[in-house]
Amino acid sequence: MASKVIHAIYNDDDILMHAVKDVRAANYHIEEVYTPFPVHGLDKVMGLEPTRIAITSFMYGLVGLAVAIIMMNFIMIEDWPQNIGGKPSFSYIANMPAFVPIMFELTVFFAAHLMVITFYMRSKLWPFKKAENPDVRTTDDHFLMAVDAGNHDIEKLTQLLHNTGAIEISLIDNDEDH
């Protein structure tokens, strides 16, 4: 992370969106934006790459489907075949219609749970992790944009942020923390 960061606080998500566009157009690097709720389109305006969590969810669903097929074949056909309702117990294909709900449920179960675990691991959200939120007001009703002030003219950047509608601007020196 940069040694000097400017925190600009906004009180409206629309103003924040326009501010992010203006700051990026002026070729400044936005370290992070903290919001009390998801702001639709903010990731695109910030220039972030699209997420690949949907691809991992699909793969986890395929794993769940494979586990369901293998599990049902072993339990109901190979290990303990039973004549339930006159259905033949010697063929997986003949029993497939009865297995569809189980296949669906395990596909959804694996996709949902493994996707959440992947999200937490990728986001480094561990149990008992200390919050990294720089201003507690961003959990209620304010928005914070952290802009790298590294080698830039701080007065010019502060004026730009003020012109974009920031209600509060502060310079944070991260070298003091270490």
PDB file of N, CA, C and O in Angstrom, residues 69 123-124:
ATOM      1  N   ILE A  69     -23.826 -38.777  -7.910  1.00  0.00           N
ATOM      2  CA  ILE A  69     -23.941 -39.957  -8.786  1.00  0.00           C
ATOM      3  C   ILE A  69     -23.171 -41.127  -8.200  1.00  0.00           C
ATOM      4  O   ILE A  69     -23.685 -42.255  -8.116  1.00  0.00           O
ATOM      5  N   SER A 123     -10.988 -13.408  -0.072  1.00  0.00           N
ATOM      6  CA  SER A 123     -11.082 -12.070   0.518  1.00  0.00           C
ATOM      7  C   SER A 123     -10.294 -11.954   1.814  1.00  0.00           C
ATOM      8  O   SER A 123     -10.264 -10.883   2.416  1.00  0.00           O
ATOM      9  N   LYS A 124      -9.692 -13.042   2.249  1.00  0.00           N
ATOM     10  CA  LYS A 124      -8.932 -13.088   3.499  1.00  0.00           C
ATOM     11  C   LYS A 124      -9.786 -12.678   4.685  1.00  0.00           C
ATOM     12  O   LYS A 124      -9.366 -11.905   5.538  1.00  0.00           O
TER      13      LYS A 124
END
